[in-house]
Short mmCIF file of N, CA and C in Angstrom, two decimals:
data_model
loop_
_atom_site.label_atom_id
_atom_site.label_comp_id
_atom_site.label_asym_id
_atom_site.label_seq_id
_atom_site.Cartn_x
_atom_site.Cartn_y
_atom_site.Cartn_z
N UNK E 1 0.82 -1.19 0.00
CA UNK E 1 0.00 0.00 0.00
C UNK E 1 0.87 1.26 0.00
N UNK E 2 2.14 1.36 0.65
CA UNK E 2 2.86 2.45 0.93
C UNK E 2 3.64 2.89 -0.55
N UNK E 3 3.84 1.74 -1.37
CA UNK E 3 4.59 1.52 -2.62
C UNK E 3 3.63 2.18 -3.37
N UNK E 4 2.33 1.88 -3.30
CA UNK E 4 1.42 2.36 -4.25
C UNK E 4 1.19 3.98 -4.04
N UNK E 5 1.08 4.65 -2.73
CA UNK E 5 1.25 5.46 -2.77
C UNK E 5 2.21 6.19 -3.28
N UNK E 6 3.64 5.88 -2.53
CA UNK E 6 4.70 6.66 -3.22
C UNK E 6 5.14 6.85 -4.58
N UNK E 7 4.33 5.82 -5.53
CA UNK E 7 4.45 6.10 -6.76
C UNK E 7 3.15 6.78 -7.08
N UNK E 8 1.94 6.86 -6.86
CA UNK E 8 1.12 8.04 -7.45
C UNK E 8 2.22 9.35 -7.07
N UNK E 9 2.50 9.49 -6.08
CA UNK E 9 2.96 11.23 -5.43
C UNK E 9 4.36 11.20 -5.96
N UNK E 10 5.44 9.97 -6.37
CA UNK E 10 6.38 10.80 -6.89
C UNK E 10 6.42 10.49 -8.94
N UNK E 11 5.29 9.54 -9.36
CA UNK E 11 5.07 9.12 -10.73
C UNK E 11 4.80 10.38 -11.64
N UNK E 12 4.34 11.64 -10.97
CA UNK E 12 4.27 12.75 -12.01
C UNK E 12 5.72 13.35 -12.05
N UNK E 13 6.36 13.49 -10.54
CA UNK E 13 7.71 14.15 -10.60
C UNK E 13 8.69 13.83 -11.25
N UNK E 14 8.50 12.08 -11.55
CA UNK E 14 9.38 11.39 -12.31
C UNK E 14 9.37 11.62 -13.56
N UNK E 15 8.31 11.68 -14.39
CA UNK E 15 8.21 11.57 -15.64
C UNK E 15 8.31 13.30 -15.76
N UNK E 16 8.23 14.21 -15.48
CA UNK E 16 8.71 15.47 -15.38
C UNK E 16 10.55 15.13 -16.28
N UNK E 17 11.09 14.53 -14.72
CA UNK E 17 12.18 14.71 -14.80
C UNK E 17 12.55 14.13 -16.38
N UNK E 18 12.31 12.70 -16.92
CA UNK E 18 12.05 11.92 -17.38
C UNK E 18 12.32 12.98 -18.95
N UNK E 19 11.99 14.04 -19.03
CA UNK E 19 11.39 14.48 -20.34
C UNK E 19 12.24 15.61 -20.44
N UNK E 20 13.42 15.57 -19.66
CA UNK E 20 14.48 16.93 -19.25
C UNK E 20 15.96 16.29 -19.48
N UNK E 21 15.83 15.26 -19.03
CA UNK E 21 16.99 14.46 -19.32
C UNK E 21 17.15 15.03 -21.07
N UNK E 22 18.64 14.59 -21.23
CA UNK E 22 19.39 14.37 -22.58
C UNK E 22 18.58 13.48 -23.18
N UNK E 23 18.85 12.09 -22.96
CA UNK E 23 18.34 10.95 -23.42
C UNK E 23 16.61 11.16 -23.60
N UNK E 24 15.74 11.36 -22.90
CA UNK E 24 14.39 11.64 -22.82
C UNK E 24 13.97 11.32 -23.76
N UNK E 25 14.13 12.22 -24.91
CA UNK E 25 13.46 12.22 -26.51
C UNK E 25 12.18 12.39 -26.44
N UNK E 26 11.49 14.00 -27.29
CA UNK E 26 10.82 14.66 -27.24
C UNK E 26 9.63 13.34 -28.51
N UNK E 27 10.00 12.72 -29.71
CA UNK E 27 8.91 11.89 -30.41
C UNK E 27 8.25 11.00 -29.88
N UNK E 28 8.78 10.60 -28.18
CA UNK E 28 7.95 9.78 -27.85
C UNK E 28 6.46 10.41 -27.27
N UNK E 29 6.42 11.33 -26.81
CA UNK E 29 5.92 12.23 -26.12
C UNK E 29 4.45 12.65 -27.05
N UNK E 30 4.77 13.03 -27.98
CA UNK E 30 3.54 13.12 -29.30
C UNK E 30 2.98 12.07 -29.17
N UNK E 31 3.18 10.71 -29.67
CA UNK E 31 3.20 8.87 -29.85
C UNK E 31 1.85 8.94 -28.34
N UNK E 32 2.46 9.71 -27.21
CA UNK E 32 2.12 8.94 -26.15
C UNK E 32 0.88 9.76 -25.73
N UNK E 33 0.93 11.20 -26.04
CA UNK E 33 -0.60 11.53 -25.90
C UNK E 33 -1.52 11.41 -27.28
N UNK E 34 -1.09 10.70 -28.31
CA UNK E 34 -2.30 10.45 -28.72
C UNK E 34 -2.67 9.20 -28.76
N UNK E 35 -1.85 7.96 -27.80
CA UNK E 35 -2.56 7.34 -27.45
C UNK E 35 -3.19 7.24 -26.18
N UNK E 36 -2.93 8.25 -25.31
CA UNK E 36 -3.68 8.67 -24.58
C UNK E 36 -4.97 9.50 -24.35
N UNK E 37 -4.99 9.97 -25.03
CA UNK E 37 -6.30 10.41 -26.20
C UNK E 37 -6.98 9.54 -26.23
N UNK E 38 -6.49 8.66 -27.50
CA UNK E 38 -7.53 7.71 -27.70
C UNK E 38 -7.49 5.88 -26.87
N UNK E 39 -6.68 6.28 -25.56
CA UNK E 39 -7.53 5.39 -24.47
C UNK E 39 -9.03 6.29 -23.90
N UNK E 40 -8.52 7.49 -23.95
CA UNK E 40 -9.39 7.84 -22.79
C UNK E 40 -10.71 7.81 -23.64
N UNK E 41 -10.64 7.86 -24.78
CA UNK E 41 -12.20 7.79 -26.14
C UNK E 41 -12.55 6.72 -25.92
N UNK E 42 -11.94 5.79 -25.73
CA UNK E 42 -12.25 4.48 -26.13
C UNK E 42 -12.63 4.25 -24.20
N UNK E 43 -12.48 4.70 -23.38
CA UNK E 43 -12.84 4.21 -21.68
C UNK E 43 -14.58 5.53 -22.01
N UNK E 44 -14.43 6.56 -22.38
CA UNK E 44 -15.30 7.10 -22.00
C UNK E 44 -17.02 6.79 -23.15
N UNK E 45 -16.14 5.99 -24.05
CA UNK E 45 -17.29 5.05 -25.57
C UNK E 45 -17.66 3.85 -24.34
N UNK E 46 -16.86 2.96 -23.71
CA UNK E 46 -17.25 2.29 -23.06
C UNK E 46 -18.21 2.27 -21.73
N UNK E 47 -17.89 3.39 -21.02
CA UNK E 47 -19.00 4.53 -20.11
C UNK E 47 -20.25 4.39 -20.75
N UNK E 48 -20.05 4.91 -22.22
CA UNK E 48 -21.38 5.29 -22.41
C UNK E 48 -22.16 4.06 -22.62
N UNK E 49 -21.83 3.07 -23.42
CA UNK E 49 -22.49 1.64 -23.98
C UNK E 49 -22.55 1.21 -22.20
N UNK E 50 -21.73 1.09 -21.48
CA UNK E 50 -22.21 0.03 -20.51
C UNK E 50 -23.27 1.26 -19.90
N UNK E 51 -23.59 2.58 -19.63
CA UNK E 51 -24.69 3.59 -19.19
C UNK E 51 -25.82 3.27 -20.11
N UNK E 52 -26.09 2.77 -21.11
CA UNK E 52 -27.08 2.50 -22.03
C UNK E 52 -27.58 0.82 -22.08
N UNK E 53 -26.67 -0.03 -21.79
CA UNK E 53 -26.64 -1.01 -21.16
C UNK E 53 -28.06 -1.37 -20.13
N UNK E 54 -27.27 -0.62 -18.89
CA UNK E 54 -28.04 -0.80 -17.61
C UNK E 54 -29.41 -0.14 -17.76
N UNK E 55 -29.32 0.92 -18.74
CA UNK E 55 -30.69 1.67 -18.88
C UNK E 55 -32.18 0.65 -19.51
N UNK E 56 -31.08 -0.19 -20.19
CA UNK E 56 -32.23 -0.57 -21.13
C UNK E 56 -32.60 -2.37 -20.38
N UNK E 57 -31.86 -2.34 -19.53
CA UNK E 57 -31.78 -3.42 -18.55
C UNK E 57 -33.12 -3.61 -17.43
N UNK E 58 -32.89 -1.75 -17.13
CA UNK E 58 -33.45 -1.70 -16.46
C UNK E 58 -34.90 -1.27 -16.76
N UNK E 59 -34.72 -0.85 -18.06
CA UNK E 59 -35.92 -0.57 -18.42
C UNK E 59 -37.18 -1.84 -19.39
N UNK E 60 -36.54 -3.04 -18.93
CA UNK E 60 -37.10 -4.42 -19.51
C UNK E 60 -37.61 -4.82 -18.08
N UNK E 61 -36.26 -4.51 -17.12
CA UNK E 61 -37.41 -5.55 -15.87
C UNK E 61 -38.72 -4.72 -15.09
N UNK E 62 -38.62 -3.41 -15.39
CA UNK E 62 -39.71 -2.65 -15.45
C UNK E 62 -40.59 -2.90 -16.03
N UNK E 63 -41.17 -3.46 -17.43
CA UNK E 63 -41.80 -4.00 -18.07
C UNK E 63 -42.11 -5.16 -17.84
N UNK E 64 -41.48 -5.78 -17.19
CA UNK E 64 -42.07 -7.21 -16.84
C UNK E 64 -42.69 -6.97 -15.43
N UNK E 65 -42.56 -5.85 -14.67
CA UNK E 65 -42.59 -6.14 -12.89
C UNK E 65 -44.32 -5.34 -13.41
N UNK E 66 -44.32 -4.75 -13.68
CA UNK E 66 -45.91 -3.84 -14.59
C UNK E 66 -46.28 -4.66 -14.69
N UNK E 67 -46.17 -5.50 -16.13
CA UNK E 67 -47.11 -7.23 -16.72
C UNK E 67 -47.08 -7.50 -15.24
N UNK E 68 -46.76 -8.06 -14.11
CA UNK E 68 -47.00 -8.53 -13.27
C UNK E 68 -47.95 -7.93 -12.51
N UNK E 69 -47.60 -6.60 -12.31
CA UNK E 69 -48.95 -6.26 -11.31
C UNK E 69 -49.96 -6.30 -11.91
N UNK E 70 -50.12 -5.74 -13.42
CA UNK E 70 -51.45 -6.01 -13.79
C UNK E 70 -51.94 -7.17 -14.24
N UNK E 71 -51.24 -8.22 -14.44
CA UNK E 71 -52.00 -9.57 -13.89
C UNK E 71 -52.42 -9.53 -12.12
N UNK E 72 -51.86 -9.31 -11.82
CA UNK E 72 -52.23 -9.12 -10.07
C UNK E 72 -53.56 -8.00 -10.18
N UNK E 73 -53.52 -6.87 -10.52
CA UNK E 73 -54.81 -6.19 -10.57
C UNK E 73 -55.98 -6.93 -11.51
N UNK E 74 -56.05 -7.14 -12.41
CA UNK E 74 -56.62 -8.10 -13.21
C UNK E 74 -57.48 -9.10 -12.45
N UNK E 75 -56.28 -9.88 -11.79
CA UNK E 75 -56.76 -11.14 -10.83
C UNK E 75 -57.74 -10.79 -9.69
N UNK E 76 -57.37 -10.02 -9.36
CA UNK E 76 -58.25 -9.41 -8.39
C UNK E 76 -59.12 -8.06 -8.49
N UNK E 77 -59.15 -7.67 -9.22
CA UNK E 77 -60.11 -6.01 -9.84
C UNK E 77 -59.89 -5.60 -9.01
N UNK E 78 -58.47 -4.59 -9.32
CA UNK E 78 -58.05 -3.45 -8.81
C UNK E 78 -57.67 -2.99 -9.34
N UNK E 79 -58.30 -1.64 -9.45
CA UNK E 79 -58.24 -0.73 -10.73
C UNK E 79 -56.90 0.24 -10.01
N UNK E 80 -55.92 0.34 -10.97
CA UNK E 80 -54.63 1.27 -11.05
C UNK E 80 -55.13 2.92 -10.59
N UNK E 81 -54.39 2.92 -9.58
CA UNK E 81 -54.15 4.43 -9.10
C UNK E 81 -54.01 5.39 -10.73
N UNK E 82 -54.20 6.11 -10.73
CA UNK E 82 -54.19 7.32 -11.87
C UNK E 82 -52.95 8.26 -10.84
N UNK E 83 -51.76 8.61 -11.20
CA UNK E 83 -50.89 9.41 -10.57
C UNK E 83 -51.18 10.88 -10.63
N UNK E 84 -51.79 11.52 -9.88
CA UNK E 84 -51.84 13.19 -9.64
C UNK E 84 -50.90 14.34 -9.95
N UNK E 85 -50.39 14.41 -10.79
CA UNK E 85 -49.08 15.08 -10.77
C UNK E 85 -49.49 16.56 -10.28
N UNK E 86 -49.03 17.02 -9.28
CA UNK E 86 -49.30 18.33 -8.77
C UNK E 86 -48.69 19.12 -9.66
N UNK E 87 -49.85 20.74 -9.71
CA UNK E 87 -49.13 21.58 -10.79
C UNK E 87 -48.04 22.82 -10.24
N UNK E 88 -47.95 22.45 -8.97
CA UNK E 88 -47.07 23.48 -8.23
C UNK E 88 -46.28 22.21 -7.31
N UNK E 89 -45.28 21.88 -7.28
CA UNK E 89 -44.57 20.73 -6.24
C UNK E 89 -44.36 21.79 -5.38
N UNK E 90 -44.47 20.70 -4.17
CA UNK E 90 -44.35 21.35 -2.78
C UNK E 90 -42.46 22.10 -2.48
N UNK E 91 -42.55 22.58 -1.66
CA UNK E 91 -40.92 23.18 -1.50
C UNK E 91 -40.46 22.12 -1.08
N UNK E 92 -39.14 21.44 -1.05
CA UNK E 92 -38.14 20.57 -0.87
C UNK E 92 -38.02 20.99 1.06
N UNK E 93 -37.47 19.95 1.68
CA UNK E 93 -37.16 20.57 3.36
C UNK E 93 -35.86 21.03 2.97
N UNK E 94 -35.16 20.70 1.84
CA UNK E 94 -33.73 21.57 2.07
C UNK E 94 -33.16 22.52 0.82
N UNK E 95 -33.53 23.49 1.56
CA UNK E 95 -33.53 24.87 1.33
C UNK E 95 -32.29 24.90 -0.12
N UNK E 96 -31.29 24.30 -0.21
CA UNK E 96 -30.37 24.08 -1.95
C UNK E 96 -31.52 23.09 -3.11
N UNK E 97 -32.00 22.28 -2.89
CA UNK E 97 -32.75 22.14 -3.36
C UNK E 97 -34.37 22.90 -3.94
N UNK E 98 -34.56 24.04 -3.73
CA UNK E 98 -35.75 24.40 -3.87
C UNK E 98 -35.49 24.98 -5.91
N UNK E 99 -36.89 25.43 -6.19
CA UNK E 99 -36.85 26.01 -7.28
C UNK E 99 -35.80 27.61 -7.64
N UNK E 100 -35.34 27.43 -8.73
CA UNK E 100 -34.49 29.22 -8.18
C UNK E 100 -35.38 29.85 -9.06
N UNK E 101 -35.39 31.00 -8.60
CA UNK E 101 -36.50 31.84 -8.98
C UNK E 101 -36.47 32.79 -10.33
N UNK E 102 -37.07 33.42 -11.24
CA UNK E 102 -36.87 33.75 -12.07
C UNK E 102 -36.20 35.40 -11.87
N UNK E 103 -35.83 36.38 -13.06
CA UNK E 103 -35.72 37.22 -12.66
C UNK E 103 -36.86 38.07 -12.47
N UNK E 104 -38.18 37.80 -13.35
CA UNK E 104 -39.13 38.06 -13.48
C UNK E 104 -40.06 38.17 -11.81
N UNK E 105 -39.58 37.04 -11.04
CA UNK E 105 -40.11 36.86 -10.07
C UNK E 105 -39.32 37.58 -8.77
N UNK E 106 -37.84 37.53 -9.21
CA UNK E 106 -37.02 38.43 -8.24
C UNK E 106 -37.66 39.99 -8.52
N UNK E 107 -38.20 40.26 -9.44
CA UNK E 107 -38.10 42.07 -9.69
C UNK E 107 -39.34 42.07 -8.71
N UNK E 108 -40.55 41.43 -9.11
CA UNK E 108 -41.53 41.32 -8.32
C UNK E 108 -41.91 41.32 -6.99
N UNK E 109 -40.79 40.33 -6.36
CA UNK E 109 -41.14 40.32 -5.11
C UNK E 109 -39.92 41.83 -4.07
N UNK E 110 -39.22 41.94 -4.96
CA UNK E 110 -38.35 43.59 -4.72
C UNK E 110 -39.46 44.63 -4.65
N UNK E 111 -40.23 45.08 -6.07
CA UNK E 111 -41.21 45.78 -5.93
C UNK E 111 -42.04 45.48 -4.93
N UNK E 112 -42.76 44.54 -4.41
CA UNK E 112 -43.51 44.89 -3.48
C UNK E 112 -42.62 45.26 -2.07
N UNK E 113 -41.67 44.97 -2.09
CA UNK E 113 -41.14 44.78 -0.80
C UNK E 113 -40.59 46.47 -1.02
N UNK E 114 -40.31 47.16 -2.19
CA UNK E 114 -40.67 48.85 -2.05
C UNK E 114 -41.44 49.30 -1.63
N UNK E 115 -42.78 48.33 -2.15
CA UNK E 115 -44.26 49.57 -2.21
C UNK E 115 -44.37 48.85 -0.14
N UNK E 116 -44.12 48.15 0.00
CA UNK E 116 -44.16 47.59 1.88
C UNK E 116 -43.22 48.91 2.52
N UNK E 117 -42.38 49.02 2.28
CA UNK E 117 -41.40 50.20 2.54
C UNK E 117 -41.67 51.83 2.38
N UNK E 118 -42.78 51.96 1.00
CA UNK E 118 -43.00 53.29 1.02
C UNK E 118 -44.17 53.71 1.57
N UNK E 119 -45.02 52.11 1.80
CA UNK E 119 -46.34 52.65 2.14
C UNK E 119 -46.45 52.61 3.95
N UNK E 120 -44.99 52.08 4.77
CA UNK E 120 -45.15 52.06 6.07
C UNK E 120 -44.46 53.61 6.01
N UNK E 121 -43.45 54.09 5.06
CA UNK E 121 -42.95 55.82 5.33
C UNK E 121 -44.07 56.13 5.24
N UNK E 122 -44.96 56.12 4.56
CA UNK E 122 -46.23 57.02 3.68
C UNK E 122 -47.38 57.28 5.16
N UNK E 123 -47.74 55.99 5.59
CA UNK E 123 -47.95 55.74 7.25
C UNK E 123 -47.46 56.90 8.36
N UNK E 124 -46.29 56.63 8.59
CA UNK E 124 -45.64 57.36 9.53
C UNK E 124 -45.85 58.58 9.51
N UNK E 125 -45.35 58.96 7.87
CA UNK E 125 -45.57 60.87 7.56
C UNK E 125 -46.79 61.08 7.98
N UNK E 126 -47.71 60.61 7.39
CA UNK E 126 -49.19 60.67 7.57
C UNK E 126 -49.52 60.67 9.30
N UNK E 127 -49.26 59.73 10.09
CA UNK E 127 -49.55 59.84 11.56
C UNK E 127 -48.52 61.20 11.88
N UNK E 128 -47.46 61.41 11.84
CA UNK E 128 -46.90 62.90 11.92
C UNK E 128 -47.40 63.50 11.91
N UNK E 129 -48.12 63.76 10.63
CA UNK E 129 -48.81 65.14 10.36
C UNK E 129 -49.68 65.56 10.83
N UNK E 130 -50.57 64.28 10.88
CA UNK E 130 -51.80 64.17 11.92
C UNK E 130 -52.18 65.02 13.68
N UNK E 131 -50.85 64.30 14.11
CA UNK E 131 -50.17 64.37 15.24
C UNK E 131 -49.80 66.35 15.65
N UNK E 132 -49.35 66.67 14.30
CA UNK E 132 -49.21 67.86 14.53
C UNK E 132 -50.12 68.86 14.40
N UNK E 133 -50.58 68.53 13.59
CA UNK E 133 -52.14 69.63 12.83
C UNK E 133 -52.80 69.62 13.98
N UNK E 134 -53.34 68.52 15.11
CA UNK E 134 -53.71 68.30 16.27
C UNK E 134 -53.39 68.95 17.15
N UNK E 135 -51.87 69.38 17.56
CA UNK E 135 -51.30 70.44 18.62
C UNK E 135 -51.77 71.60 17.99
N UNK E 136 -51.67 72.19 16.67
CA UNK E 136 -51.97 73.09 16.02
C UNK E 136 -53.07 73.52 16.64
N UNK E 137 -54.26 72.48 16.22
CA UNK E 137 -55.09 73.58 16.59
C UNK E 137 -56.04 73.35 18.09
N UNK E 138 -55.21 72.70 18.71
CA UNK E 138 -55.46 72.87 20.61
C UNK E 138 -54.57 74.33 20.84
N UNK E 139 -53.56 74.58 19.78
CA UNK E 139 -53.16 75.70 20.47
C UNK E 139 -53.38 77.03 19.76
N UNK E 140 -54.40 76.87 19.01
CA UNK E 140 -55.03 78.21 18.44
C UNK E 140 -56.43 78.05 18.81
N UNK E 141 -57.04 76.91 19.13
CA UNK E 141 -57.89 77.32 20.07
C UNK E 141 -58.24 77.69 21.61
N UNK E 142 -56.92 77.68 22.11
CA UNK E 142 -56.76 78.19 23.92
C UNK E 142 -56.52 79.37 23.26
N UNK E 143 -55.83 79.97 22.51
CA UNK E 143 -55.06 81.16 21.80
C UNK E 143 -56.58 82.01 21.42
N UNK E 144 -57.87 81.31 21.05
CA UNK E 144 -59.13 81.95 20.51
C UNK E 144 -59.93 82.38 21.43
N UNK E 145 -59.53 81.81 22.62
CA UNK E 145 -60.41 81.97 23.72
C UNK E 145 -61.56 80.47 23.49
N UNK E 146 -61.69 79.67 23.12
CA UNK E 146 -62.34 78.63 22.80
C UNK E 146 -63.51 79.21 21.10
N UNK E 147 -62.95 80.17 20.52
CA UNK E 147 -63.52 80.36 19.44
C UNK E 147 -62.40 79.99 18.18
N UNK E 148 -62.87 78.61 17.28
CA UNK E 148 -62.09 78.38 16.19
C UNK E 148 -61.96 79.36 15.19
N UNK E 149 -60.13 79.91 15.17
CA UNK E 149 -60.21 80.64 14.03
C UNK E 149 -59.76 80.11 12.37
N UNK E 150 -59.41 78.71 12.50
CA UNK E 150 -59.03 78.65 11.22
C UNK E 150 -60.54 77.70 10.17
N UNK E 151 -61.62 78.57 10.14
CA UNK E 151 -62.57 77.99 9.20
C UNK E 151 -62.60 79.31 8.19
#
């Protein structure tokens, strides 16, 4: 195990060196990545056939495990669930998983969260003003003698 290690961690340093040397020789080097190239075509052609493989493997014993239940429903009259597909899926419990949102839907929920912002200022000014017009005129009416002068 220790052998195997020490040659992954010193097998790049070596062949470094390997290609610096005198002797080295730069034509092997061409030769060797393009058959390295075309291992790695030929491992990642094989990926794909054995990924198409299992697909279609799996997509036969699926077909037979079906024929089975519906001989089983058949046998007994039981009529197949109809699947509901909801037109809104529920939120995921973890929060990287959820839908990401559009920008359409980011501008949207910004805008309201302005008009939430201008309409609690809009609020406030408004109770201000309120607030004051009120002292206003308690104190132009002690000032009137209890006769309103601003009509």
């Amino acid at each position: 195990m220790a052998a195997f290690i020490a040659k992954q961690m010193m097998g790049s340093q070596l062949n470094a060196v390997k290609g610096q040397l005198p002797g080295g020789g730069d034509g092997g080097d061409e030769g060797d990545k393009e058959k390295e190239e075309e291992a790695e075509r030929e491992r990642l052609e094989a990926i794909r056939e054995a990924e198409e493989r299992r697909k279609e493997k799996h997509r036969k014993l699926e077909e037979e495990r079906e024929g089975m239940r519906q001989g089983i429903r058949d046998k007994y009259n039981i009529k197949k669930k109809e699947e509901i597909v909801p037109e809104e899926p529920a939120m995921p419990d973890n929060p990287l998983m959820r839908k990401k949102k559009t920008p359409e839907e980011l501008a949207a929920e910004a805008e309201a969260e302005d008009q939430d912002e201008f309409t609690k200022l809009k609020n406030t000014i408004e109770t201000q003003i309120n607030e004051v017009k009120q002292q206003i005129e308690e104190k132009f009416h002690i000032l009137s003698g209890g006769k309103c002068i601003l009509q």
